[in-house]
CSV table of C-alpha atoms in Angstrom, one decimal:
chain,number,residue,atom,x,y,z
A,280,MET,CA,0.3,-0.2,-0.2
A,281,SER,CA,0.9,3.3,-0.5
A,282,GLN,CA,2.5,5.1,2.3
A,283,GLN,CA,0.2,8.0,3.8
A,284,THR,CA,1.5,10.4,6.2
A,285,ALA,CA,-0.5,13.9,5.9
A,286,ARG,CA,-3.4,15.0,7.7
A,287,GLY,CA,-7.2,15.2,6.6
A,288,GLY,CA,-6.4,13.0,3.3
A,289,SER,CA,-10.4,13.2,2.7
A,290,ALA,CA,-11.8,11.7,-0.1
A,291,ALA,CA,-13.9,14.2,-1.0
A,292,TRP,CA,-11.2,17.0,-0.9
A,293,ALA,CA,-9.3,15.2,-2.9
A,294,LEU,CA,-11.6,14.7,-5.2
A,295,VAL,CA,-12.5,18.6,-5.8
A,296,ILE,CA,-8.8,19.3,-5.5
A,297,THR,CA,-7.8,16.9,-8.1
A,298,SER,CA,-10.5,17.2,-10.5
A,299,VAL,CA,-9.8,21.2,-10.7
A,300,ALA,CA,-6.3,20.9,-11.1
A,301,GLY,CA,-6.8,18.2,-13.9
A,302,PHE,CA,-9.5,21.0,-15.5
A,303,MET,CA,-7.0,23.5,-15.7
A,304,ALA,CA,-4.3,21.5,-17.1
A,305,ALA,CA,-6.6,19.8,-19.5
A,306,LEU,CA,-8.6,23.2,-20.5
A,307,ASP,CA,-5.1,25.0,-21.7
A,308,ASN,CA,-4.4,22.6,-24.3
A,309,LEU,CA,-7.3,24.2,-26.6
A,310,VAL,CA,-8.6,27.0,-25.0
A,311,VAL,CA,-5.7,29.7,-26.9
A,312,THR,CA,-7.3,28.5,-30.5
A,313,THR,CA,-10.3,30.7,-30.7
A,314,ALA,CA,-8.3,33.8,-29.4
A,315,LEU,CA,-5.2,33.8,-31.8
A,316,PRO,CA,-6.8,36.6,-34.2
A,317,SER,CA,-6.9,38.7,-30.9
A,318,ILE,CA,-3.3,38.0,-30.1
A,319,ARG,CA,-2.0,38.4,-33.5
A,320,LYS,CA,-3.5,42.0,-33.4
A,321,ASP,CA,-2.4,42.6,-30.0
A,322,LEU,CA,1.3,41.1,-30.0
A,323,GLY,CA,2.0,40.3,-33.6
A,324,GLY,CA,3.7,37.6,-35.1
A,325,ALA,CA,3.5,35.4,-38.2
A,326,LEU,CA,1.3,32.1,-38.9
A,327,PRO,CA,4.2,29.9,-37.5
A,328,ASP,CA,4.4,31.9,-34.3
A,329,LEU,CA,0.5,31.9,-33.2
A,330,GLU,CA,0.6,28.3,-33.8
A,331,TRP,CA,3.5,28.0,-31.5
A,332,THR,CA,1.6,29.5,-28.9
A,333,VAL,CA,-0.6,26.2,-29.0
A,334,SER,CA,2.2,23.6,-29.7
A,335,ALA,CA,5.0,24.8,-27.3
A,336,TYR,CA,2.2,23.6,-24.5
A,337,THR,CA,1.5,20.3,-26.1
A,338,LEU,CA,5.3,19.5,-26.7
A,339,THR,CA,6.5,20.5,-23.2
A,340,PHE,CA,3.5,18.7,-21.5
A,341,ALA,CA,3.5,15.5,-23.6
A,342,VAL,CA,7.2,15.2,-23.0
A,343,LEU,CA,7.5,15.6,-19.3
A,344,LEU,CA,4.6,13.6,-18.5
A,345,MET,CA,6.2,10.4,-17.6
A,346,PHE,CA,9.2,12.4,-15.8
A,347,GLY,CA,6.7,14.4,-13.7
A,348,ALA,CA,4.9,11.3,-12.9
A,349,ALA,CA,8.2,9.7,-11.8
A,350,LEU,CA,9.5,12.5,-9.8
A,351,GLY,CA,6.4,12.3,-8.1
A,352,ASP,CA,6.5,8.5,-7.1
A,353,ARG,CA,10.2,9.2,-6.0
A,354,PHE,CA,10.1,12.4,-3.7
A,355,GLY,CA,6.2,12.2,-3.0
A,356,ARG,CA,3.2,12.7,-5.2
A,357,ARG,CA,1.5,15.5,-3.2
A,358,ARG,CA,4.8,17.7,-2.7
A,359,LEU,CA,5.1,17.4,-6.7
A,360,PHE,CA,1.9,18.0,-7.4
A,361,ILE,CA,2.0,21.0,-5.2
A,362,ALA,CA,5.1,21.9,-7.4
A,363,GLY,CA,3.4,21.5,-10.9
A,364,ILE,CA,0.3,23.9,-9.5
A,365,THR,CA,3.0,26.6,-8.2
A,366,VAL,CA,4.9,26.3,-11.9
A,367,PHE,CA,1.8,26.2,-14.1
A,368,THR,CA,0.1,29.4,-12.1
A,369,ALA,CA,3.2,31.5,-12.5
A,370,ALA,CA,3.8,30.9,-16.0
A,371,SER,CA,-0.3,31.5,-16.5
A,372,ALA,CA,0.6,35.3,-15.2
A,373,ALA,CA,3.5,35.4,-17.2
A,374,ALA,CA,1.7,34.8,-20.5
A,375,ALA,CA,-1.3,36.7,-19.3
A,376,MET,CA,1.4,39.7,-18.9
A,377,ALA,CA,3.6,39.0,-21.9
A,378,PRO,CA,4.3,42.0,-24.0
A,379,GLY,CA,5.1,40.1,-27.0
A,380,ILE,CA,4.7,36.9,-28.9
A,381,ASP,CA,8.0,35.4,-28.1
A,382,SER,CA,7.6,35.7,-24.2
A,383,LEU,CA,4.1,34.5,-24.7
A,384,ILE,CA,5.6,31.1,-26.1
A,385,ALA,CA,8.0,30.6,-23.7
A,386,ALA,CA,5.4,31.2,-20.8
A,387,ARG,CA,3.3,28.7,-22.6
A,388,ALA,CA,6.4,26.1,-22.8
A,389,VAL,CA,7.0,26.7,-19.2
A,390,GLN,CA,3.0,26.3,-18.4
A,391,GLY,CA,3.2,22.8,-20.3
A,392,ALA,CA,6.3,21.6,-17.7
A,393,GLY,CA,4.0,22.5,-14.8
A,394,ALA,CA,1.2,20.7,-16.2
A,395,ALA,CA,3.0,17.9,-16.8
A,396,VAL,CA,3.9,17.4,-13.3
A,397,MET,CA,0.3,18.5,-11.6
A,398,MET,CA,-1.5,15.9,-14.4
A,399,PRO,CA,-0.7,12.8,-14.1
A,400,LEU,CA,-0.6,13.1,-10.0
A,401,THR,CA,-4.2,14.0,-9.7
A,402,LEU,CA,-5.0,10.3,-10.6
A,403,THR,CA,-2.6,9.0,-8.2
A,404,LEU,CA,-3.6,11.3,-5.4
A,405,LEU,CA,-7.1,10.8,-5.8
A,406,THR,CA,-6.6,6.8,-6.1
A,407,ALA,CA,-4.5,6.9,-2.6
A,408,ALA,CA,-7.5,8.8,-1.1
A,409,VAL,CA,-10.7,6.8,-2.4
A,410,PRO,CA,-11.6,3.5,-1.1
A,411,GLU,CA,-11.7,1.1,-3.9
A,412,ALA,CA,-15.6,0.5,-3.6
A,413,ARG,CA,-15.9,4.1,-4.3
A,414,ARG,CA,-13.4,4.7,-6.9
A,415,GLY,CA,-15.6,4.7,-10.6
A,416,MET,CA,-17.8,7.2,-9.5
A,417,ALA,CA,-14.9,9.2,-8.1
A,418,TYR,CA,-13.1,8.7,-11.6
A,419,GLY,CA,-16.5,9.5,-12.9
A,420,ILE,CA,-16.6,13.0,-11.6
A,421,TRP,CA,-12.9,13.0,-12.5
A,422,GLY,CA,-13.2,12.4,-16.1
A,423,ALA,CA,-16.6,14.2,-16.4
A,424,VAL,CA,-14.5,17.8,-15.5
A,425,ASN,CA,-11.4,16.8,-17.7
A,426,GLY,CA,-13.7,16.0,-20.5
A,427,LEU,CA,-15.4,18.9,-20.2
A,428,ALA,CA,-12.2,20.7,-20.1
A,429,VAL,CA,-10.9,19.4,-23.0
A,430,ALA,CA,-14.1,20.0,-25.3
A,431,SER,CA,-15.0,23.2,-24.0
A,432,GLY,CA,-11.6,24.9,-24.5
A,433,PRO,CA,-12.6,26.9,-27.8
A,434,LEU,CA,-16.0,27.7,-25.9
A,435,VAL,CA,-14.2,29.3,-23.0
A,436,GLY,CA,-11.1,30.6,-24.9
A,437,GLY,CA,-13.8,32.3,-27.3
A,438,SER,CA,-15.9,33.7,-24.6
A,439,LEU,CA,-13.2,35.5,-22.7
A,440,THR,CA,-11.5,36.7,-25.7
A,441,GLU,CA,-14.8,38.0,-27.1
A,442,HIS,CA,-16.4,39.8,-23.9
A,443,ILE,CA,-13.0,40.7,-21.9
A,444,SER,CA,-9.9,40.1,-23.5
A,445,TRP,CA,-7.4,37.4,-24.2
A,446,GLN,CA,-5.4,37.8,-21.3
A,447,TRP,CA,-7.8,36.6,-19.1
A,448,ILE,CA,-8.0,33.0,-20.7
A,449,PHE,CA,-4.8,32.6,-18.6
A,450,TRP,CA,-5.7,35.1,-15.5
A,451,LEU,CA,-8.6,32.4,-15.2
A,452,ASN,CA,-6.0,29.7,-13.8
A,453,VAL,CA,-4.5,32.2,-11.2
A,454,PRO,CA,-6.7,32.7,-8.2
A,455,LEU,CA,-7.8,28.8,-8.8
A,456,GLY,CA,-3.8,28.2,-8.5
A,457,LEU,CA,-3.6,30.2,-5.6
A,458,ILE,CA,-6.6,28.5,-4.0
A,459,LEU,CA,-5.4,25.2,-4.9
A,460,VAL,CA,-1.8,25.3,-3.1
A,461,PRO,CA,-3.1,25.5,0.6
A,462,LEU,CA,-6.0,23.0,-0.1
A,463,ALA,CA,-3.4,20.4,-1.2
A,464,ARG,CA,-0.8,20.8,1.3
A,465,LEU,CA,-3.7,20.8,4.0
A,466,ARG,CA,-6.4,17.9,2.6
A,467,LEU,CA,-3.9,15.8,0.5
A,468,ALA,CA,-1.9,12.7,1.8
A,469,GLU,CA,1.2,11.8,0.9
A,470,SER,CA,2.2,9.0,-0.8
A,471,HIS,CA,5.3,7.7,-2.6
A,472,GLY,CA,5.6,4.9,-5.3
A,473,THR,CA,8.4,2.1,-5.1
A,474,GLY,CA,11.0,4.0,-3.9
A,475,ALA,CA,13.3,3.4,-7.0
A,476,PRO,CA,16.2,5.7,-7.9
A,477,LEU,CA,15.3,7.9,-10.8
A,478,ASP,CA,15.8,6.5,-14.0
A,479,LEU,CA,18.1,9.1,-15.9
A,480,PRO,CA,18.7,7.2,-19.1
A,481,GLY,CA,15.5,6.2,-19.1
A,482,THR,CA,13.8,9.3,-19.0
A,483,LEU,CA,16.2,11.1,-21.3
A,484,LEU,CA,15.5,8.3,-24.1
A,485,ALA,CA,11.6,8.9,-22.8
A,486,SER,CA,11.7,12.6,-23.3
A,487,GLY,CA,13.9,13.1,-26.6
A,488,GLY,CA,11.7,10.7,-28.3
A,489,LEU,CA,8.6,12.2,-27.3
A,490,PHE,CA,10.2,15.7,-28.3
A,491,GLY,CA,11.0,14.2,-31.5
A,492,ILE,CA,7.8,13.1,-32.1
A,493,VAL,CA,6.0,15.8,-30.9
A,494,TYR,CA,7.8,18.2,-32.6
A,495,GLY,CA,7.5,16.7,-36.1
A,496,LEU,CA,3.9,16.0,-35.7
A,497,VAL,CA,3.1,20.0,-34.5
A,498,ARG,CA,5.4,21.2,-37.8
A,499,GLY,CA,4.5,18.4,-40.2
A,500,PRO,CA,1.3,20.7,-41.5
A,501,VAL,CA,3.2,23.6,-41.4
A,502,ASP,CA,6.6,22.9,-42.9
A,503,GLY,CA,5.5,19.7,-44.9
A,504,TRP,CA,5.4,16.4,-44.2
A,505,THR,CA,8.9,16.0,-46.5
A,506,GLY,CA,10.9,18.8,-44.9
A,507,ALA,CA,14.0,18.0,-43.4
A,508,VAL,CA,13.6,19.1,-40.1
A,509,VAL,CA,9.9,17.1,-39.7
A,510,LEU,CA,11.7,14.0,-41.0
A,511,THR,CA,14.7,14.1,-38.4
A,512,GLY,CA,12.5,14.9,-35.6
A,513,LEU,CA,10.1,12.0,-36.7
A,514,PHE,CA,12.8,9.7,-37.5
A,515,ALA,CA,15.0,10.3,-34.2
A,516,GLY,CA,12.2,10.2,-32.3
A,517,THR,CA,11.3,7.0,-33.2
A,518,ALA,CA,14.8,5.8,-33.0
A,519,LEU,CA,14.8,7.1,-29.0
A,520,LEU,CA,11.7,5.4,-28.3
A,521,VAL,CA,12.8,2.3,-29.9
A,522,GLY,CA,16.3,2.5,-27.7
A,523,PHE,CA,13.9,3.5,-24.3
A,524,VAL,CA,12.0,-0.1,-25.1
A,525,LEU,CA,15.2,-1.6,-25.4
A,526,TYR,CA,17.1,-0.2,-22.6
A,527,SER,CA,13.5,-0.7,-20.4
A,528,VAL,CA,13.7,-4.3,-20.7
A,529,ARG,CA,17.0,-4.8,-19.8
A,530,ALA,CA,17.2,-2.2,-16.8
A,531,LYS,CA,17.3,-3.2,-13.3
A,532,ASN,CA,14.7,-0.1,-12.3
A,533,PRO,CA,13.3,1.6,-15.4
A,534,MET,CA,11.0,4.5,-15.5
A,535,LEU,CA,8.4,2.6,-17.3
A,536,PRO,CA,8.5,-1.1,-16.8
A,537,MET,CA,8.1,-2.9,-20.3
A,538,ARG,CA,6.4,-5.8,-18.4
A,539,LEU,CA,3.3,-3.5,-17.7
A,540,PHE,CA,2.7,-4.4,-21.2
A,541,ARG,CA,2.3,-7.6,-21.2
A,542,SER,CA,-1.1,-6.9,-19.5
A,543,ARG,CA,-3.9,-7.1,-21.9
A,544,ALA,CA,-5.8,-4.6,-20.0
A,545,PHE,CA,-2.6,-2.2,-19.3
A,546,SER,CA,-1.9,-2.7,-23.1
A,547,GLY,CA,-5.5,-2.5,-24.6
A,548,ILE,CA,-6.6,0.6,-22.4
A,549,ASN,CA,-3.7,2.7,-23.3
A,550,ALA,CA,-4.1,1.9,-27.6
A,551,ALA,CA,-7.5,2.6,-26.9
A,552,SER,CA,-6.8,5.8,-25.0
A,553,LEU,CA,-4.4,6.9,-28.2
A,554,LEU,CA,-6.8,6.4,-30.9
A,555,MET,CA,-9.4,8.0,-28.9
A,556,PHE,CA,-7.4,11.3,-28.3
A,557,LEU,CA,-6.6,11.5,-32.0
A,558,GLY,CA,-9.8,11.4,-33.2
A,559,MET,CA,-11.5,13.5,-30.5
A,560,PHE,CA,-8.8,16.4,-30.8
A,561,GLY,CA,-8.6,16.7,-34.5
A,562,SER,CA,-12.4,16.6,-34.8
A,563,ILE,CA,-13.0,19.3,-31.9
A,564,PHE,CA,-10.2,21.4,-33.6
A,565,LEU,CA,-11.9,21.6,-37.1
A,566,LEU,CA,-15.7,21.5,-35.8
A,567,SER,CA,-15.2,24.9,-34.0
A,568,GLN,CA,-13.8,26.5,-36.9
A,569,TYR,CA,-16.6,24.9,-39.0
A,570,MET,CA,-19.2,26.6,-36.8
A,571,GLN,CA,-17.6,30.1,-36.6
A,572,GLY,CA,-15.8,30.0,-40.3
A,573,VAL,CA,-18.7,28.5,-42.3
A,574,LEU,CA,-21.9,28.5,-40.4
A,575,GLY,CA,-21.4,32.1,-39.0
A,576,TYR,CA,-21.3,32.0,-35.4
A,577,SER,CA,-19.3,33.7,-32.7
A,578,PRO,CA,-16.9,31.9,-30.6
A,579,THR,CA,-19.5,32.3,-27.7
A,580,GLU,CA,-22.6,30.8,-30.3
A,581,ALA,CA,-20.2,28.2,-31.5
A,582,GLY,CA,-19.5,26.9,-27.8
A,583,LEU,CA,-23.3,27.1,-26.7
A,584,ARG,CA,-24.0,24.9,-29.7
A,585,MET,CA,-21.5,22.7,-28.9
A,586,LEU,CA,-22.7,22.3,-25.6
A,587,PRO,CA,-25.1,18.7,-26.1
A,588,TRP,CA,-21.3,17.3,-27.1
A,589,THR,CA,-19.2,19.0,-24.7
A,590,GLY,CA,-21.4,19.3,-21.6
A,591,MET,CA,-22.8,15.9,-21.8
A,592,PRO,CA,-19.9,14.6,-19.6
A,593,MET,CA,-21.0,16.4,-16.5
A,594,LEU,CA,-24.1,14.4,-16.6
A,595,VAL,CA,-23.2,11.1,-18.0
A,596,ALA,CA,-19.6,10.2,-16.8
A,597,PRO,CA,-21.1,9.8,-12.8
A,598,ILE,CA,-23.2,7.4,-13.8
A,599,ALA,CA,-20.4,5.5,-16.2
A,600,GLY,CA,-18.5,5.3,-13.0
A,601,ILE,CA,-20.9,4.1,-11.2
A,602,LEU,CA,-21.7,1.2,-14.1
A,603,SER,CA,-18.1,0.6,-14.7
A,604,ASP,CA,-18.0,-0.5,-10.6
A,605,ARG,CA,-20.8,-2.9,-11.2
A,606,ILE,CA,-20.2,-4.4,-14.5
A,607,GLY,CA,-16.7,-3.5,-15.1
A,608,GLY,CA,-15.0,-0.8,-17.3
A,609,ARG,CA,-14.9,-2.6,-20.3
A,610,PRO,CA,-18.2,-2.6,-21.6
A,611,VAL,CA,-18.9,0.9,-20.6
A,612,VAL,CA,-15.5,1.9,-22.6
A,613,ALA,CA,-16.2,0.1,-25.5
A,614,THR,CA,-20.0,1.2,-25.9
A,615,GLY,CA,-18.6,4.9,-25.4
A,616,LEU,CA,-16.2,4.6,-28.2
A,617,PHE,CA,-18.5,2.8,-30.6
A,618,LEU,CA,-21.0,6.2,-29.7
A,619,GLN,CA,-18.5,8.7,-30.2
A,620,ALA,CA,-17.0,7.1,-33.9
A,621,LEU,CA,-20.9,7.0,-34.8
A,622,GLY,CA,-21.7,10.6,-33.8
A,623,LEU,CA,-18.6,11.7,-35.8
A,624,GLY,CA,-19.3,9.7,-38.7
A,625,HIS,CA,-23.0,11.4,-38.4
A,626,LEU,CA,-21.5,15.0,-38.6
A,627,ALA,CA,-19.1,13.7,-41.7
A,628,VAL,CA,-22.5,13.1,-43.1
A,629,VAL,CA,-24.8,15.7,-42.0
A,630,ALA,CA,-22.2,18.6,-42.3
A,631,THR,CA,-22.7,21.1,-45.4
A,632,ALA,CA,-22.1,24.8,-45.7
A,633,ASP,CA,-25.6,25.8,-44.6
A,634,ALA,CA,-26.4,22.7,-42.4
A,635,SER,CA,-28.8,23.6,-39.8
A,636,TYR,CA,-28.3,23.0,-36.1
A,637,ALA,CA,-31.3,20.6,-36.0
A,638,ALA,CA,-29.5,18.1,-38.4
A,639,GLN,CA,-26.2,18.3,-36.3
A,640,LEU,CA,-27.9,17.8,-32.9
A,641,PRO,CA,-28.4,14.2,-32.8
A,642,ALA,CA,-24.7,13.7,-33.7
A,643,LEU,CA,-23.6,15.9,-31.1
A,644,ILE,CA,-25.5,14.6,-28.0
A,645,ILE,CA,-24.4,10.7,-29.5
A,646,SER,CA,-20.9,12.2,-29.6
A,647,GLY,CA,-21.5,13.4,-26.0
A,648,ILE,CA,-22.8,10.3,-24.8
A,649,GLY,CA,-19.9,8.3,-26.2
A,650,MET,CA,-17.0,10.8,-24.6
A,651,ALA,CA,-18.8,10.2,-21.3
A,652,LEU,CA,-19.1,6.8,-21.4
A,653,TYR,CA,-14.9,6.5,-22.2
A,654,PHE,CA,-13.4,8.8,-19.2
A,655,ALA,CA,-14.3,7.8,-15.9
A,656,PRO,CA,-14.2,4.0,-16.9
A,657,ALA,CA,-10.8,4.4,-19.0
A,658,SER,CA,-9.0,6.0,-15.9
A,659,ASN,CA,-10.1,2.9,-13.5
A,660,LEU,CA,-9.0,0.6,-16.1
A,661,VAL,CA,-5.6,2.0,-16.1
A,662,MET,CA,-5.0,2.4,-12.6
A,663,SER,CA,-6.5,-1.0,-11.5
A,664,SER,CA,-4.3,-2.8,-14.4
A,665,VAL,CA,-1.0,-2.2,-12.2
A,666,ARG,CA,-0.2,-2.5,-8.7
A,667,PRO,CA,-0.6,0.6,-6.6
A,668,LYS,CA,2.9,1.5,-6.4
A,669,GLU,CA,3.2,1.5,-10.3
A,670,GLN,CA,-0.1,4.1,-10.6
A,671,GLY,CA,1.7,7.0,-10.6
A,672,ILE,CA,3.7,5.7,-13.6
A,673,ALA,CA,0.9,4.0,-15.3
A,674,SER,CA,-0.7,7.6,-15.1
A,675,GLY,CA,2.0,9.4,-16.6
A,676,ALA,CA,2.4,6.6,-19.3
A,677,ASN,CA,-1.3,6.8,-20.2
A,678,ASN,CA,-1.8,10.8,-20.5
A,679,ALA,CA,1.7,11.1,-22.4
A,680,LEU,CA,0.1,8.8,-25.2
A,681,ARG,CA,-3.3,10.7,-24.8
A,682,GLU,CA,-1.5,14.0,-25.4
A,683,VAL,CA,0.7,12.4,-28.5
A,684,GLY,CA,-2.6,11.0,-29.9
A,685,GLY,CA,-4.2,14.4,-29.2
A,686,ALA,CA,-1.3,15.8,-31.6
A,687,LEU,CA,-1.2,13.0,-34.3
A,688,GLY,CA,-4.9,13.7,-34.9
A,689,ILE,CA,-4.3,17.4,-35.5
A,690,ALA,CA,-1.8,17.1,-37.3
A,691,ILE,CA,-3.2,14.0,-39.4
A,692,MET,CA,-6.7,15.7,-40.0
A,693,ALA,CA,-5.6,18.8,-40.6
A,694,SER,CA,-3.2,17.4,-43.4
A,695,ILE,CA,-6.2,15.8,-44.9
A,696,PHE,CA,-8.3,18.7,-44.5
A,697,ALA,CA,-5.8,20.5,-46.3
A,698,SER,CA,-5.3,18.2,-49.2
A,699,ARG,CA,-9.1,18.0,-50.0
A,700,GLY,CA,-10.0,21.3,-49.0
A,701,GLY,CA,-9.3,25.0,-47.6
A,702,TYR,CA,-10.4,28.2,-46.6
A,703,GLU,CA,-11.6,29.5,-49.7
A,704,SER,CA,-15.2,29.1,-49.4
A,705,GLY,CA,-17.8,27.3,-47.2
A,706,GLN,CA,-18.0,24.5,-49.5
A,707,ALA,CA,-14.4,24.2,-49.7
A,708,PHE,CA,-14.2,24.0,-45.6
A,709,VAL,CA,-16.8,21.5,-45.8
A,710,ASP,CA,-15.1,19.1,-48.4
A,711,GLY,CA,-12.2,18.7,-46.5
A,712,MET,CA,-13.3,18.6,-43.3
A,713,ARG,CA,-15.5,15.7,-44.3
A,714,PRO,CA,-12.9,13.2,-44.9
A,715,ALA,CA,-11.1,14.3,-41.8
A,716,LEU,CA,-14.4,13.6,-39.7
A,717,VAL,CA,-14.6,10.4,-41.5
A,718,THR,CA,-10.6,9.4,-40.6
A,719,GLY,CA,-11.2,10.7,-36.8
A,720,ALA,CA,-14.3,8.3,-36.4
A,721,ALA,CA,-12.4,5.2,-38.0
A,722,ALA,CA,-9.7,6.0,-35.1
A,723,VAL,CA,-12.3,6.4,-32.5
A,724,ALA,CA,-13.6,2.7,-33.8
A,725,LEU,CA,-10.4,1.1,-33.8
A,726,ALA,CA,-10.4,2.8,-30.2
A,727,GLY,CA,-13.2,0.3,-29.5
A,728,VAL,CA,-11.9,-2.7,-31.3
A,729,ALA,CA,-9.0,-2.6,-28.9
A,730,THR,CA,-10.9,-2.1,-25.7
A,731,LEU,CA,-12.3,-5.2,-26.1
A,732,PHE,CA,-9.0,-7.1,-26.1
A,733,ILE,CA,-9.4,-6.0,-22.3
A,734,PRO,CA,-10.0,-9.1,-20.4
A,735,ALA,CA,-13.5,-9.0,-19.0
A,736,ARG,CA,-13.9,-8.7,-15.3
A,737,ARG,CA,-14.7,-12.1,-13.7
A,738,ARG,CA,-17.1,-12.6,-11.3
A,739,PRO,CA,-16.9,-14.5,-8.2
A,740,THR,CA,-19.2,-17.7,-8.4
A,741,ALA,CA,-22.1,-18.4,-5.9
A,742,PRO,CA,-20.8,-20.6,-3.1
A,743,ILE,CA,-22.2,-24.5,-3.7
A,744,SER,CA,-23.7,-26.2,-0.8
A,745,PRO,CA,-21.0,-29.0,0.4
A,746,PRO,CA,-22.0,-32.6,0.0
A,747,ALA,CA,-23.3,-34.4,3.2
A,748,GLY,CA,-19.5,-36.1,4.1
A,749,PRO,CA,-15.8,-34.9,5.1
A,750,THR,CA,-15.5,-31.0,4.4
A,751,PRO,CA,-13.8,-30.8,1.3
A,752,GLU,CA,-10.1,-28.5,0.9
A,753,PRO,CA,-11.1,-24.7,0.1
A,754,VAL,CA,-10.5,-23.8,-3.2
A,755,LEU,CA,-9.1,-19.9,-3.7
A,756,GLU,CA,-10.3,-18.1,-6.7
A,757,THR,CA,-8.7,-14.9,-7.9
A,758,ALA,CA,-10.9,-12.4,-9.8
A,759,SER,CA,-9.1,-9.9,-12.4
């Protein structure tokens, strides 16, 4: 069991603190997208500079997630969680006060580093605080808040930019961070991982590999997929990750033990997470632009019309968590992923340059229910697929794969969009978006297939009355 040393480790407080922290980190993935025109007007910068205000956060977030989780396991999860919130909050203030585009990009990179330490530890701290029998519902609420943050990023960013100023998309984090730091110190219990020393060679290989791949994915749509820098990043990153796998197989105390992937549960849910975020991130990236640029909605109007999708996790995810406690996470996650794929496919079919909202509404509702059914049970499956002392690195690995999936989704779907359509007219945008959404739907459907390879939870058999005669030897059964 994890070592508990702090006072007041309340499950309710842990749920509130970790959910709010996760919301902050997840929100900043896409919150900047709808504010880019205003940022360009105030700070200047070419199109690549504006893209880096989004990509700098994604890059450092994805690259440092596993390292952040490893630091928490080694030096204390609560201690590093507080440090991550502090860095994230300070960088948010720096971004809000940035005098130029270069300083804004630098602040976004530091924000991503703070989030990389904070985000994976939210799940391990929550797991340590909540009794096993109630974790499904806790994960449901945590997943609902995080899912809402990812999906509502464009709405929040657009509304703040439209009604106040773009700086408030960063100022929003500051009071939340200032409240969370003392609450985390007083209300969260400290816990540690295995206590093994930091795996520096593994950290360098994994971080370098993720950096190369994510950098290549981020720059591919801008510089071209055959550009020297893009190809170098992708090939070098892949080579470093292969080296990381080979090293980790032989290392005594690896940062990510490769034996974890022998578990069908761990491998299946991580493959599903990567594919789910690939399809979802790329779809949100295009649909938010479609509603504004083609259908003519303001950022706030577009966000409100996407609420049947983005707001659904708040209603359904807690129920999904309860269902996963009762029937297991696999059927709930698989159902959610197939519904999400169905919703994206429906959106691809009904999208036109003048589509009515009524035509889109069923697809948005189906997608929202599907996303809600995924988030909570997926977290439960990740954390239950490893031993308690390995839950920190399992959370870090899963979050890293989600971020890589998100970057991959935006890169792939933006490339498909650019090859089949463009921004010249509403019809050109729809011509590019439709095949991209079909690709996103296919990726999410493959995620559903990957989930089916996760072993089903075995139910304990009902006791059978022993026959008359000598008492038989007891037979012990284990359940996964």
